[in-house]
Coordinates of C-alpha atoms in Angstrom, one line a residue:
Chain L
M281 CA -23.7 -1.2 62.0
N282 CA -23.4 0.9 58.9
T283 CA -20.5 1.9 57.0
F284 CA -18.9 5.1 58.5
K285 CA -19.1 8.1 56.0
W286 CA -15.8 10.3 55.7
K287 CA -16.3 13.3 53.7
K288 CA -13.0 14.3 52.1
L289 CA -12.0 17.8 52.7
G290 CA -9.0 17.8 50.4
R291 CA -5.1 17.9 50.7
V292 CA -4.0 20.0 53.9
F293 CA -0.2 20.0 53.2
N294 CA 2.2 19.1 50.5
P295 CA 5.9 19.9 51.0
A296 CA 6.4 21.1 47.6
D297 CA 4.0 23.8 48.0
V298 CA 5.9 25.4 50.8
N299 CA 9.5 26.9 50.8
G300 CA 10.5 24.6 53.6
P301 CA 14.0 23.5 54.8
D302 CA 16.1 21.2 52.8
W303 CA 15.3 18.1 55.1
M304 CA 11.6 18.8 54.2
N305 CA 12.0 18.5 50.3
E306 CA 9.4 15.6 49.8
F307 CA 6.9 13.5 51.6
A308 CA 4.8 14.3 54.5
Q309 CA 4.2 10.8 55.9
A310 CA 2.3 9.4 58.9
P311 CA 0.5 12.4 60.4
S312 CA 0.2 12.6 64.0
V313 CA -1.8 15.2 66.1
L314 CA -1.1 17.2 69.3
V315 CA -3.9 19.5 70.0
F316 CA -3.1 23.0 71.4
D317 CA -5.4 25.8 72.4
K318 CA -5.3 27.9 69.1
F319 CA -3.7 25.3 66.7
I320 CA -3.1 21.6 66.2
R321 CA 0.5 20.4 65.5
V322 CA 0.6 17.8 63.0
Y323 CA 3.9 15.7 63.0
F324 CA 4.9 14.0 59.8
S325 CA 8.0 12.5 58.3
C326 CA 9.6 13.9 55.3
R327 CA 12.9 13.5 53.5
P328 CA 15.7 15.6 51.8
Q329 CA 16.9 15.0 48.3
P330 CA 18.3 11.5 48.1
D331 CA 22.2 11.1 48.2
A332 CA 24.3 10.3 45.2
N333 CA 23.3 6.5 45.6
G334 CA 19.6 7.6 45.4
Q335 CA 19.2 6.6 49.1
Y336 CA 16.8 8.6 51.4
V337 CA 17.2 9.4 55.2
S338 CA 14.0 10.5 56.7
Y339 CA 13.3 13.1 59.4
S340 CA 10.2 14.1 61.4
G341 CA 8.9 17.6 61.7
F342 CA 5.5 19.3 62.0
V343 CA 3.1 21.8 60.8
D344 CA 0.9 24.0 63.0
L345 CA -2.7 24.3 61.6
N346 CA -5.2 27.0 62.6
R347 CA -7.5 25.3 65.2
T348 CA -10.6 26.9 63.4
N349 CA -9.4 26.4 59.8
L350 CA -7.2 23.4 59.5
F351 CA -6.3 24.3 56.0
D352 CA -4.6 27.4 57.3
I353 CA -1.0 26.7 58.1
I354 CA 0.4 29.0 60.6
N355 CA 3.8 27.5 61.3
I356 CA 6.4 25.0 59.9
S357 CA 9.1 23.4 62.3
K358 CA 12.5 24.9 61.5
N359 CA 14.3 21.8 62.7
P360 CA 13.7 18.2 62.7
I361 CA 12.3 17.0 66.2
L362 CA 15.0 14.5 66.4
P363 CA 18.5 14.0 65.1
L364 CA 19.6 11.1 63.4
G365 CA 21.3 8.3 65.4
N366 CA 25.1 7.9 66.0
L367 CA 27.2 5.5 63.7
G368 CA 25.8 2.0 64.0
T369 CA 22.7 3.0 65.8
F370 CA 19.1 1.7 65.0
D371 CA 18.1 5.3 64.0
E372 CA 21.1 6.3 62.0
F373 CA 19.3 6.7 58.7
G374 CA 15.8 7.8 59.7
T375 CA 13.3 8.7 62.2
Y376 CA 9.8 7.5 60.6
P377 CA 7.0 7.5 61.6
A378 CA 6.6 9.4 64.8
S379 CA 3.5 9.1 67.0
V380 CA 3.1 11.7 70.0
M381 CA 1.3 12.0 73.2
R382 CA 1.3 14.3 76.1
S383 CA 2.5 13.1 79.5
G384 CA 2.1 15.7 82.2
N385 CA 4.2 18.6 81.0
K386 CA 6.2 16.6 78.5
V387 CA 5.4 15.2 75.0
L388 CA 6.5 11.7 74.3
V389 CA 7.3 10.5 70.8
Y390 CA 7.5 6.8 69.7
Y391 CA 9.4 6.7 66.4
G392 CA 10.6 4.0 63.9
G393 CA 14.3 4.2 63.6
W394 CA 16.0 3.2 60.2
T395 CA 19.4 1.4 59.8
R396 CA 20.6 0.0 56.6
C397 CA 21.6 -3.6 56.0
E398 CA 23.3 -5.5 53.3
S399 CA 20.8 -8.5 52.3
V400 CA 17.7 -6.4 52.7
P401 CA 17.6 -2.6 52.5
F402 CA 16.8 -1.7 56.0
N403 CA 15.7 -2.7 59.3
V404 CA 13.6 -0.7 61.7
A405 CA 13.2 -0.6 65.5
I406 CA 11.0 1.8 67.7
G407 CA 12.5 4.5 69.8
L408 CA 11.5 6.8 72.3
G409 CA 12.0 10.8 72.6
I410 CA 10.9 13.2 75.3
S411 CA 10.2 16.8 74.8
N412 CA 10.1 19.5 77.5
N413 CA 9.2 22.2 75.2
D414 CA 5.7 21.3 74.0
G415 CA 7.0 19.2 71.3
E416 CA 9.3 21.6 69.5
S417 CA 12.2 19.1 69.7
F418 CA 12.8 15.7 71.6
E419 CA 15.6 14.2 73.5
K420 CA 16.2 10.5 72.9
S421 CA 16.0 8.3 75.9
G422 CA 19.1 6.3 74.8
D423 CA 21.2 5.3 71.9
G424 CA 19.1 2.0 71.6
P425 CA 15.3 1.3 70.8
I426 CA 12.5 1.1 73.4
L427 CA 11.1 -1.8 71.5
S428 CA 13.1 -4.3 69.5
Y429 CA 13.2 -7.7 67.9
S430 CA 12.0 -10.9 69.3
M431 CA 11.5 -14.6 68.5
N432 CA 8.2 -14.0 66.6
E433 CA 8.8 -10.4 65.8
P434 CA 12.2 -10.8 64.0
F435 CA 12.6 -7.5 62.2
V436 CA 11.1 -4.4 61.0
L437 CA 9.3 -3.2 64.0
S438 CA 7.8 0.2 62.9
G439 CA 4.6 2.3 62.4
P440 CA 4.3 2.9 66.4
K441 CA 1.1 4.7 67.4
I442 CA 1.3 5.3 71.3
R443 CA -2.0 5.4 73.3
M444 CA -3.0 5.5 77.0
Y445 CA -6.2 3.7 78.1
N446 CA -7.0 2.9 81.7
N447 CA -3.6 4.1 82.9
L448 CA -1.7 1.7 80.8
Y449 CA 0.5 2.5 77.9
Y450 CA -0.4 0.7 74.5
L451 CA 1.9 0.5 71.6
F452 CA 0.2 -0.5 68.4
Y453 CA 2.9 -1.2 65.7
I454 CA 3.8 -3.5 63.0
A455 CA 6.5 -6.4 63.0
G456 CA 8.0 -7.9 60.0
R457 CA 7.1 -11.5 59.1
K458 CA 9.4 -12.1 56.1
W459 CA 11.1 -10.7 53.3
I460 CA 10.0 -11.8 50.0
V461 CA 12.1 -11.2 46.7
S462 CA 10.0 -9.5 44.1
N463 CA 11.4 -8.4 40.8
G464 CA 14.7 -8.9 42.3
R465 CA 14.1 -6.7 45.2
P466 CA 13.4 -7.6 48.9
E467 CA 10.0 -6.3 50.1
P468 CA 9.0 -6.8 53.6
V469 CA 5.8 -8.3 54.8
Y470 CA 4.5 -7.0 57.9
K471 CA 1.5 -7.6 60.5
I472 CA -0.3 -5.4 63.1
R473 CA 0.9 -6.0 66.6
M474 CA 0.6 -4.7 70.1
A475 CA 2.5 -4.2 73.3
S476 CA 1.5 -2.7 76.6
S477 CA 3.3 -1.2 79.5
Q478 CA 3.0 0.7 82.9
D479 CA 5.8 3.2 82.5
G480 CA 6.0 3.4 78.6
I481 CA 9.6 2.1 78.8
N482 CA 9.3 -1.7 79.8
W483 CA 6.8 -3.3 77.2
T484 CA 5.2 -6.6 77.2
K485 CA 4.3 -7.7 73.9
A486 CA 0.9 -9.4 73.1
D487 CA 2.7 -11.6 70.8
K488 CA 0.0 -12.1 68.3
D489 CA -1.2 -10.7 65.0
L490 CA -4.2 -8.5 65.7
I491 CA -5.8 -8.3 62.4
E492 CA -6.5 -11.3 60.1
S493 CA -5.2 -10.9 56.4
K494 CA -7.6 -10.4 53.8
L495 CA -5.9 -9.9 50.4
E496 CA -3.5 -13.0 50.6
A497 CA -1.5 -14.7 53.4
D498 CA 1.3 -12.3 52.7
E499 CA -0.8 -9.2 53.0
A500 CA 1.3 -6.3 54.4
Q501 CA -0.8 -4.3 57.3
A502 CA 0.5 -0.9 58.3
S503 CA -0.2 2.1 60.5
P504 CA -2.6 0.6 63.1
D505 CA -4.4 3.8 64.4
V506 CA -6.7 3.1 67.4
F507 CA -9.2 5.4 68.6
F508 CA -11.6 4.9 71.5
S509 CA -15.3 5.9 71.2
E510 CA -18.6 4.9 72.3
G511 CA -17.3 2.1 74.4
K512 CA -15.3 0.5 71.6
Y513 CA -11.9 0.7 70.3
H514 CA -11.9 1.5 66.3
M515 CA -8.8 0.7 64.6
F516 CA -8.0 2.1 61.1
F517 CA -5.0 0.9 59.3
S518 CA -3.5 0.6 55.8
Y519 CA -2.8 -2.5 53.9
R520 CA -1.6 -3.7 50.6
Y521 CA -0.5 -6.8 48.4
S522 CA 3.1 -8.3 49.1
A523 CA 4.3 -7.4 45.7
N524 CA 4.0 -4.8 42.9
Y525 CA 2.2 -2.5 45.4
R526 CA 3.8 0.9 44.1
G527 CA 0.6 1.4 41.9
K528 CA -3.0 1.7 42.0
E529 CA -4.1 -2.0 41.7
K530 CA -2.2 -3.5 44.4
G531 CA -1.2 -0.5 46.5
Y532 CA -2.6 0.8 50.0
R533 CA -6.0 0.9 50.9
I534 CA -7.5 1.9 54.4
G535 CA -9.2 -1.0 56.3
Y536 CA -11.1 -1.1 59.7
A537 CA -11.6 -3.2 62.9
S538 CA -13.0 -3.0 66.1
S539 CA -12.5 -4.4 69.6
T540 CA -13.8 -4.2 73.0
D541 CA -10.6 -5.3 74.7
M542 CA -7.6 -4.4 72.4
V543 CA -6.5 -8.1 72.2
N544 CA -9.5 -9.5 70.0
W545 CA -10.2 -7.6 67.0
T546 CA -12.9 -8.1 64.2
R547 CA -11.9 -6.8 60.7
D548 CA -14.6 -5.4 58.7
D549 CA -13.1 -3.1 55.8
S550 CA -16.4 -2.6 54.5
K551 CA -17.0 -0.2 57.2
A552 CA -14.0 1.8 56.8
G553 CA -16.1 4.2 54.6
I554 CA -13.0 5.8 52.9
D555 CA -11.2 4.8 49.4
I556 CA -9.3 6.1 46.7
S557 CA -10.7 9.1 44.8
E558 CA -11.7 9.1 40.8
E559 CA -8.6 11.4 40.3
G560 CA -6.3 13.7 42.0
W561 CA -3.8 13.3 44.6
D562 CA -5.4 10.2 46.3
S563 CA -6.6 8.4 43.3
E564 CA -4.1 5.4 43.5
M565 CA -3.6 4.6 47.2
I566 CA -4.6 5.8 50.5
S567 CA -2.6 4.9 53.6
Y568 CA -1.6 6.0 57.3
P569 CA -4.7 7.1 58.6
H570 CA -4.7 8.9 61.8
V571 CA -8.3 9.7 63.6
F572 CA -8.5 12.4 66.0
E573 CA -11.3 14.4 67.7
L574 CA -11.4 18.2 67.6
D575 CA -14.1 20.6 68.6
N576 CA -16.8 17.9 68.8
K577 CA -15.9 16.6 65.3
T578 CA -14.1 13.5 64.2
Y579 CA -11.4 14.0 61.6
M580 CA -9.1 11.7 59.8
F581 CA -5.4 12.7 58.3
Y582 CA -4.3 10.3 55.5
L583 CA -1.7 9.9 52.8
G584 CA -2.4 9.7 49.1
N585 CA -0.5 8.6 46.1
Q586 CA 3.2 7.2 46.5
V587 CA 2.7 6.9 50.3
G588 CA 2.5 10.7 51.1
R589 CA 5.3 11.8 48.6
H590 CA 2.9 14.8 47.9
G591 CA 1.5 15.3 51.5
F592 CA -1.4 14.6 53.4
G593 CA -5.1 15.3 53.3
L594 CA -8.1 15.5 55.7
A595 CA -11.4 13.7 55.9
Q596 CA -14.3 14.5 58.3
L597 CA -16.6 11.9 59.6
E598 CA -20.3 12.3 59.3
G599 CA -21.5 11.5 62.9
I600 CA -19.3 9.6 65.6
L601 CA -17.4 6.4 65.6
K602 CA -19.6 3.8 67.4
Chain G
M116 CA 45.3 -19.8 89.7
K117 CA 47.5 -21.8 87.6
W118 CA 46.7 -23.4 84.2
K119 CA 48.8 -26.0 82.7
K120 CA 48.6 -25.7 78.7
L121 CA 48.0 -28.8 77.0
G122 CA 48.3 -27.6 73.6
K123 CA 46.3 -27.4 70.5
I124 CA 43.7 -30.1 70.3
F125 CA 42.0 -29.4 67.0
D126 CA 43.0 -28.1 63.6
P127 CA 40.3 -27.6 61.3
T128 CA 42.3 -27.7 58.3
K129 CA 43.0 -31.3 58.9
Y130 CA 39.5 -32.5 58.8
K131 CA 36.6 -32.3 56.1
L132 CA 34.0 -29.9 57.7
S133 CA 30.3 -29.7 56.9
N134 CA 28.7 -26.6 55.0
D135 CA 31.9 -26.6 53.0
C136 CA 33.8 -24.8 55.5
V137 CA 37.6 -24.5 55.5
E138 CA 39.7 -22.7 58.3
F139 CA 38.6 -21.4 61.7
A140 CA 37.5 -23.3 64.6
Q141 CA 36.3 -20.5 66.9
S142 CA 34.9 -20.2 70.4
P143 CA 34.7 -23.8 71.5
Q144 CA 31.9 -24.6 73.7
T145 CA 31.3 -28.1 75.4
L146 CA 28.5 -30.5 76.1
V147 CA 30.0 -33.1 78.5
L148 CA 28.4 -36.6 77.9
D149 CA 28.9 -39.8 79.5
D150 CA 31.6 -41.3 77.2
F151 CA 32.9 -38.3 75.4
V152 CA 32.8 -34.6 75.0
R153 CA 31.1 -32.7 72.4
I154 CA 32.8 -29.6 71.4
Y155 CA 31.0 -27.1 69.2
F156 CA 32.8 -24.3 67.3
S157 CA 32.3 -21.9 64.7
T158 CA 33.9 -22.3 61.3
R159 CA 33.6 -20.3 58.1
K160 CA 33.0 -20.5 54.4
K161 CA 32.9 -17.9 51.9
D162 CA 29.9 -16.7 50.2
A163 CA 29.4 -15.8 46.6
N164 CA 30.8 -12.3 47.2
G165 CA 33.9 -13.4 49.1
K166 CA 32.5 -12.9 52.5
Y167 CA 32.6 -15.0 55.4
L168 CA 29.7 -17.2 56.6
S169 CA 30.1 -18.7 60.2
H170 CA 28.6 -22.1 60.6
I171 CA 28.6 -24.3 63.6
S172 CA 30.2 -27.7 63.5
F173 CA 31.4 -30.1 66.4
I174 CA 33.9 -32.5 67.2
D175 CA 33.6 -35.5 69.6
I176 CA 36.6 -36.2 71.6
D177 CA 37.3 -38.8 74.2
K178 CA 37.5 -37.6 78.0
I179 CA 41.3 -37.4 78.1
F180 CA 41.2 -35.1 75.0
N181 CA 43.5 -37.3 73.1
K182 CA 41.3 -38.8 70.6
I183 CA 38.8 -37.1 68.1
I184 CA 36.0 -39.7 67.6
R185 CA 33.9 -37.7 65.2
V186 CA 33.6 -34.6 63.4
S187 CA 30.0 -33.4 62.4
E188 CA 29.0 -34.4 58.9
K189 CA 26.0 -32.4 58.2
T190 CA 24.6 -29.0 59.2
V191 CA 24.3 -28.5 63.1
I192 CA 22.1 -25.6 62.8
E193 CA 20.7 -23.5 59.6
L194 CA 21.5 -19.8 59.2
G195 CA 18.6 -17.5 59.2
E196 CA 16.4 -16.6 56.3
L197 CA 16.7 -13.3 54.2
G198 CA 16.8 -10.3 56.7
C199 CA 17.0 -12.3 59.8
F200 CA 19.4 -11.6 62.7
D201 CA 21.6 -14.8 62.2
E202 CA 21.5 -14.6 58.3
H203 CA 25.2 -14.3 57.9
G204 CA 26.5 -16.4 60.7
I205 CA 26.4 -18.0 64.1
F206 CA 29.4 -17.3 66.2
P207 CA 29.4 -18.6 68.9
M208 CA 27.0 -21.3 69.9
H209 CA 26.6 -21.8 73.6
I210 CA 25.2 -25.0 75.0
L211 CA 23.1 -25.6 78.1
K212 CA 21.9 -29.1 79.5
D213 CA 18.6 -28.1 81.0
G214 CA 17.1 -31.2 82.5
D215 CA 16.6 -33.5 79.5
K216 CA 16.7 -30.7 77.0
I217 CA 19.7 -29.6 75.2
L218 CA 19.5 -25.7 74.7
A219 CA 21.7 -23.6 72.3
Y220 CA 22.0 -19.8 72.8
T221 CA 23.4 -18.5 69.6
C222 CA 25.2 -15.5 68.8
G223 CA 23.6 -14.5 65.2
W224 CA 25.4 -12.2 62.8
Y225 CA 23.8 -10.1 60.0
R226 CA 25.7 -7.5 57.7
K227 CA 25.0 -3.9 57.8
T228 CA 26.1 -0.9 55.7
S229 CA 27.5 1.8 57.8
V230 CA 29.0 -0.7 60.1
S231 CA 30.0 -4.1 59.3
V232 CA 27.7 -6.2 61.6
E233 CA 24.9 -6.5 64.0
T234 CA 24.5 -9.3 66.3
S235 CA 21.8 -10.7 68.7
V236 CA 21.1 -13.8 71.0
G237 CA 19.1 -16.6 69.7
L238 CA 17.7 -19.9 71.3
A239 CA 17.4 -23.3 69.6
V240 CA 16.6 -26.6 71.0
S241 CA 18.2 -30.3 70.0
L242 CA 15.9 -33.4 70.2
D243 CA 18.6 -35.6 69.1
G244 CA 21.2 -35.4 71.6
G245 CA 22.9 -32.1 70.3
I246 CA 23.7 -33.6 66.7
T247 CA 21.2 -30.9 65.1
F248 CA 19.4 -27.9 66.6
K249 CA 16.1 -26.2 65.7
K250 CA 15.4 -22.5 66.1
Q251 CA 12.6 -21.3 68.5
G252 CA 11.9 -18.5 66.4
A253 CA 12.9 -16.4 63.4
G254 CA 14.1 -13.6 65.8
P255 CA 16.2 -13.3 68.6
I256 CA 15.6 -13.7 72.5
L257 CA 17.9 -11.0 73.6
T258 CA 18.9 -7.9 71.5
S259 CA 19.3 -4.3 71.6
S260 CA 17.8 -2.0 74.0
L261 CA 17.7 1.6 75.1
H262 CA 21.1 1.6 76.8
E263 CA 22.6 -1.6 74.9
P264 CA 22.2 -0.2 71.5
F265 CA 23.7 -3.0 69.4
L266 CA 25.9 -5.9 69.4
V267 CA 24.3 -8.0 71.8
G268 CA 25.9 -11.6 71.8
D269 CA 28.3 -14.1 73.3
A270 CA 25.8 -15.7 75.8
F271 CA 26.9 -18.0 78.3
V272 CA 24.1 -19.4 80.6
R273 CA 24.0 -21.3 83.8
Q274 CA 21.1 -22.1 86.4
Y275 CA 21.9 -21.2 89.9
E276 CA 19.2 -21.7 92.7
N277 CA 16.3 -21.9 90.1
T278 CA 17.4 -18.8 88.4
Y279 CA 18.8 -18.7 84.9
H280 CA 21.9 -16.3 84.6
M281 CA 23.0 -15.2 81.2
W282 CA 26.4 -13.3 80.9
Y283 CA 26.8 -11.7 77.5
I284 CA 28.3 -8.7 75.8
Y285 CA 26.7 -5.5 74.3
G286 CA 28.2 -2.8 72.2
T287 CA 28.6 0.5 73.4
H288 CA 30.1 2.6 70.5
W289 CA 31.2 2.2 67.1
L290 CA 34.4 4.3 66.8
N291 CA 35.0 6.2 63.4
L292 CA 38.7 6.7 63.7
P293 CA 40.7 8.4 61.0
E294 CA 43.4 5.7 61.0
D295 CA 40.9 2.6 60.4
T296 CA 39.2 2.0 57.1
T297 CA 36.2 0.6 58.9
P298 CA 34.4 1.6 62.1
A299 CA 35.7 -0.4 65.2
R300 CA 33.5 -1.6 67.8
V301 CA 33.6 -1.5 71.5
Y302 CA 31.7 -4.0 73.6
K303 CA 31.3 -4.9 77.4
I304 CA 30.1 -7.6 79.5
G305 CA 26.6 -7.6 81.0
H306 CA 24.2 -9.7 82.8
A307 CA 20.4 -10.8 82.6
T308 CA 18.3 -13.3 84.7
S309 CA 15.4 -15.5 83.7
D310 CA 12.9 -17.6 85.2
D311 CA 12.5 -19.8 82.0
G312 CA 15.6 -19.4 80.0
I313 CA 13.6 -17.5 77.2
S314 CA 12.5 -14.1 78.6
W315 CA 15.3 -12.2 80.1
I316 CA 15.7 -9.2 82.3
K317 CA 18.8 -7.3 81.8
E318 CA 20.8 -6.1 84.7
G319 CA 21.6 -3.0 82.5
K320 CA 25.1 -2.3 83.5
Q321 CA 28.6 -3.3 82.7
I322 CA 29.7 -5.8 85.4
I323 CA 33.4 -6.2 84.7
T324 CA 35.4 -2.8 85.1
D325 CA 38.0 -1.8 82.4
K326 CA 41.3 -2.5 82.8
L327 CA 43.0 -1.1 79.6
N328 CA 40.9 1.9 79.1
A329 CA 37.3 3.1 78.6
Q330 CA 37.3 1.6 74.9
E331 CA 38.5 -1.7 76.0
C332 CA 36.4 -4.5 74.3
Q333 CA 35.5 -7.3 76.5
A334 CA 34.3 -10.6 75.1
L335 CA 33.0 -14.1 75.7
P336 CA 32.5 -14.6 79.5
T337 CA 32.5 -18.0 80.8
V338 CA 31.4 -18.6 84.4
I339 CA 32.2 -21.7 86.7
M340 CA 31.5 -22.1 90.5
F341 CA 34.1 -23.9 92.6
D342 CA 35.2 -23.3 96.2
D343 CA 32.1 -21.4 97.0
V344 CA 33.2 -18.6 94.5
Y345 CA 31.9 -17.8 91.0
H346 CA 34.9 -17.5 88.8
M347 CA 34.5 -15.6 85.3
F348 CA 37.1 -15.8 82.5
F349 CA 36.7 -13.8 79.5
C350 CA 38.8 -12.2 76.6
Y351 CA 39.9 -8.2 76.3
R352 CA 41.6 -6.3 73.9
Q353 CA 42.2 -2.9 72.6
A354 CA 39.4 -1.5 70.3
T355 CA 41.9 -0.8 67.4
G356 CA 44.9 -2.4 66.1
F357 CA 44.2 -5.7 67.6
R358 CA 44.5 -7.8 64.7
K359 CA 48.2 -7.3 63.8
N360 CA 49.6 -5.9 66.8
K361 CA 50.3 -8.3 69.3
D362 CA 50.5 -6.0 72.2
R363 CA 47.0 -4.8 71.4
G364 CA 45.3 -8.2 70.8
Y365 CA 43.1 -10.4 72.9
R366 CA 44.3 -11.8 76.4
I367 CA 42.4 -13.8 78.8
G368 CA 40.9 -11.8 81.8
Y369 CA 39.6 -13.1 85.2
A370 CA 37.0 -11.9 87.8
F371 CA 35.3 -13.4 90.7
S372 CA 32.1 -13.0 92.7
K373 CA 30.5 -14.4 95.7
D374 CA 27.0 -13.3 95.0
L375 CA 26.6 -13.1 91.3
I376 CA 25.9 -9.6 91.8
S377 CA 29.3 -7.8 92.3
W378 CA 32.4 -8.9 90.4
T379 CA 36.0 -8.1 91.3
R380 CA 38.3 -8.0 88.4
D381 CA 41.7 -9.6 89.1
D382 CA 43.5 -10.4 86.0
S383 CA 46.7 -10.9 88.1
N384 CA 45.1 -14.2 89.1
V385 CA 44.1 -15.5 85.7
G386 CA 47.0 -18.1 85.5
I387 CA 47.3 -18.1 82.1
D388 CA 49.1 -16.2 79.2
I389 CA 50.2 -16.1 75.8
S390 CA 53.2 -18.5 74.9
E391 CA 56.5 -17.8 73.2
N392 CA 56.6 -18.7 69.5
D393 CA 53.8 -21.0 69.4
W394 CA 49.9 -21.2 68.0
D395 CA 49.0 -19.1 71.0
S396 CA 51.9 -16.6 71.2
D397 CA 50.1 -13.5 69.6
M398 CA 46.8 -13.6 71.1
M399 CA 44.4 -15.9 73.3
C400 CA 40.8 -15.5 73.2
Y401 CA 37.3 -16.9 73.5
P402 CA 37.8 -18.9 76.6
H403 CA 35.3 -21.7 77.6
V404 CA 35.9 -23.2 81.3
F405 CA 34.0 -26.4 82.1
S406 CA 34.5 -29.4 84.3
C407 CA 34.9 -33.0 83.1
D408 CA 35.6 -36.0 85.3
G409 CA 36.6 -33.9 88.4
K410 CA 38.9 -31.6 86.6
V411 CA 38.3 -28.0 85.4
Y412 CA 39.6 -27.2 81.8
M413 CA 39.7 -24.0 79.7
L414 CA 39.3 -24.4 75.9
Y415 CA 40.6 -21.3 74.1
N416 CA 41.6 -19.8 70.7
G417 CA 45.1 -18.6 69.8
N418 CA 46.6 -16.7 67.1
E419 CA 44.3 -15.1 64.3
F420 CA 41.1 -15.5 66.4
G421 CA 41.2 -19.2 65.9
R422 CA 41.9 -19.6 62.2
L423 CA 44.1 -22.7 62.8
G424 CA 42.1 -24.1 65.7
F425 CA 41.7 -24.2 69.4
G426 CA 43.6 -25.7 72.5
L427 CA 43.1 -26.7 75.9
A428 CA 44.4 -26.1 79.4
V429 CA 43.7 -27.7 82.6
L430 CA 43.5 -26.0 86.1
E431 CA 46.0 -27.0 88.4
K432 CA 45.0 -24.5 91.2

């Protein structure tokens, strides 16, 4: 099979360009799409100004884009879709990233909940929220996470992507493998994992790394976005080096793998068909791909430099995923 | 019930402890062997920042609990790696003889910032008769979930009719009270079952009713079966003011069950209480009930949560 061809259409949303609420000051990370008749709702995670200690919290919100012109922003969420958690809970300091899916009249959101730790800066577990108002706001299903740590997934369960295939729920996510100390700072190494469920609440983990590492053993893999097309599961994800990854050379790129059963994946980044630009907002890194289909076209939202600090952009596939 | 106190049997300040620990011998847990009883406990050392790290040690003691034969010389179980659930301590470590294997269910601690700590339950196995234990993974086997959001710990495991039963505690609230400098935690006793001792299904409810109030803290369940009844001992206290105020500190509670499903709390029948002017006159906590040579014993901690050791009582019925 040949390489996919993604045509970059440009940056769609930069929080700095709109006079948004305080909690939407910077960042528009991890786009996730919900399609409506006249618009698409793109969820993303953003941050207010950092606190006096330079620490961020993160919220999730959305923009509605005109279905016939995805560069036409017709609405911006007034409030975060989820409140931060209560004292001591897993999502006290952030709800990021979020992945949404319709379920009957409801909309489900699976999100990473952030807490702060002493020896490492944070830990993450996956929470569940349910919306009865078309995804304007979500109510948490409990104070605790829906997917948490286990023997081989000891910390940092994040980057959930919720899917339903053959009447089963699937969560693709990442799990921390180890913390390495680089330049005096603990940095997490994480790998792509999967769990399945009959009810979306009780999950059975596959308990294996889905994607082999390419750059190095400690390659960090993130945002596993799975799309089914032409009898195959296609996964676009992001990956980076374990250390010094905040610049162009070792920063995030978008990788690709395919599978027929979702358990066994063949990685072939050469097919991904999208890379950093020569210049501009996505010239140093690209990450957090999200593939969706709209009106017979296949698109990808993705993040650019500084992991979405300045928003997300859009690319369109030439042809179909197969 | 009626317990006869046999006094304090171990004072950690009188021995050299492994891992450079000084003081504290908390939450004693037994492995009863042919010729002696091995009692594991959590002791402490201070790290570079002056904060405590809990490590597991053990003593071997004769079966009349008179003579200490051995004190562990080396690390019994390593604390977790950077960022792991048991990086800052293991307290307690519960032992289960499972066929020819010796399993340990650990309560791992790691430090957080908005609240002091988080805990989860880990699993370790000993291949040398209980002298050292190897963890079965970097992560926990039982941890937070939708309605048990934090502070899962204090596992006690027994196998009854081919099913493993775990009693444990889980947090329900962190209280941010104006009179406290740090948030106070509230936790309750829960129950889970398993076919293999590794994968657990939580029952998902508080199984022991509150006596003091809704913010009562319940800890360290220990279960023993005799006379066709399952007996649970545990400790409980007020959520705040429990360190200094004797009237708000830990006491031993009691509940019984005939089916392992419904439990009746009956503290009036616990048969043991604080002493007058002794090592256990301010509080009693972290009970561990076991049988040895036909008798039923309770190990427990006294004042200051076991800073100066643990004691023993024997059941007189």
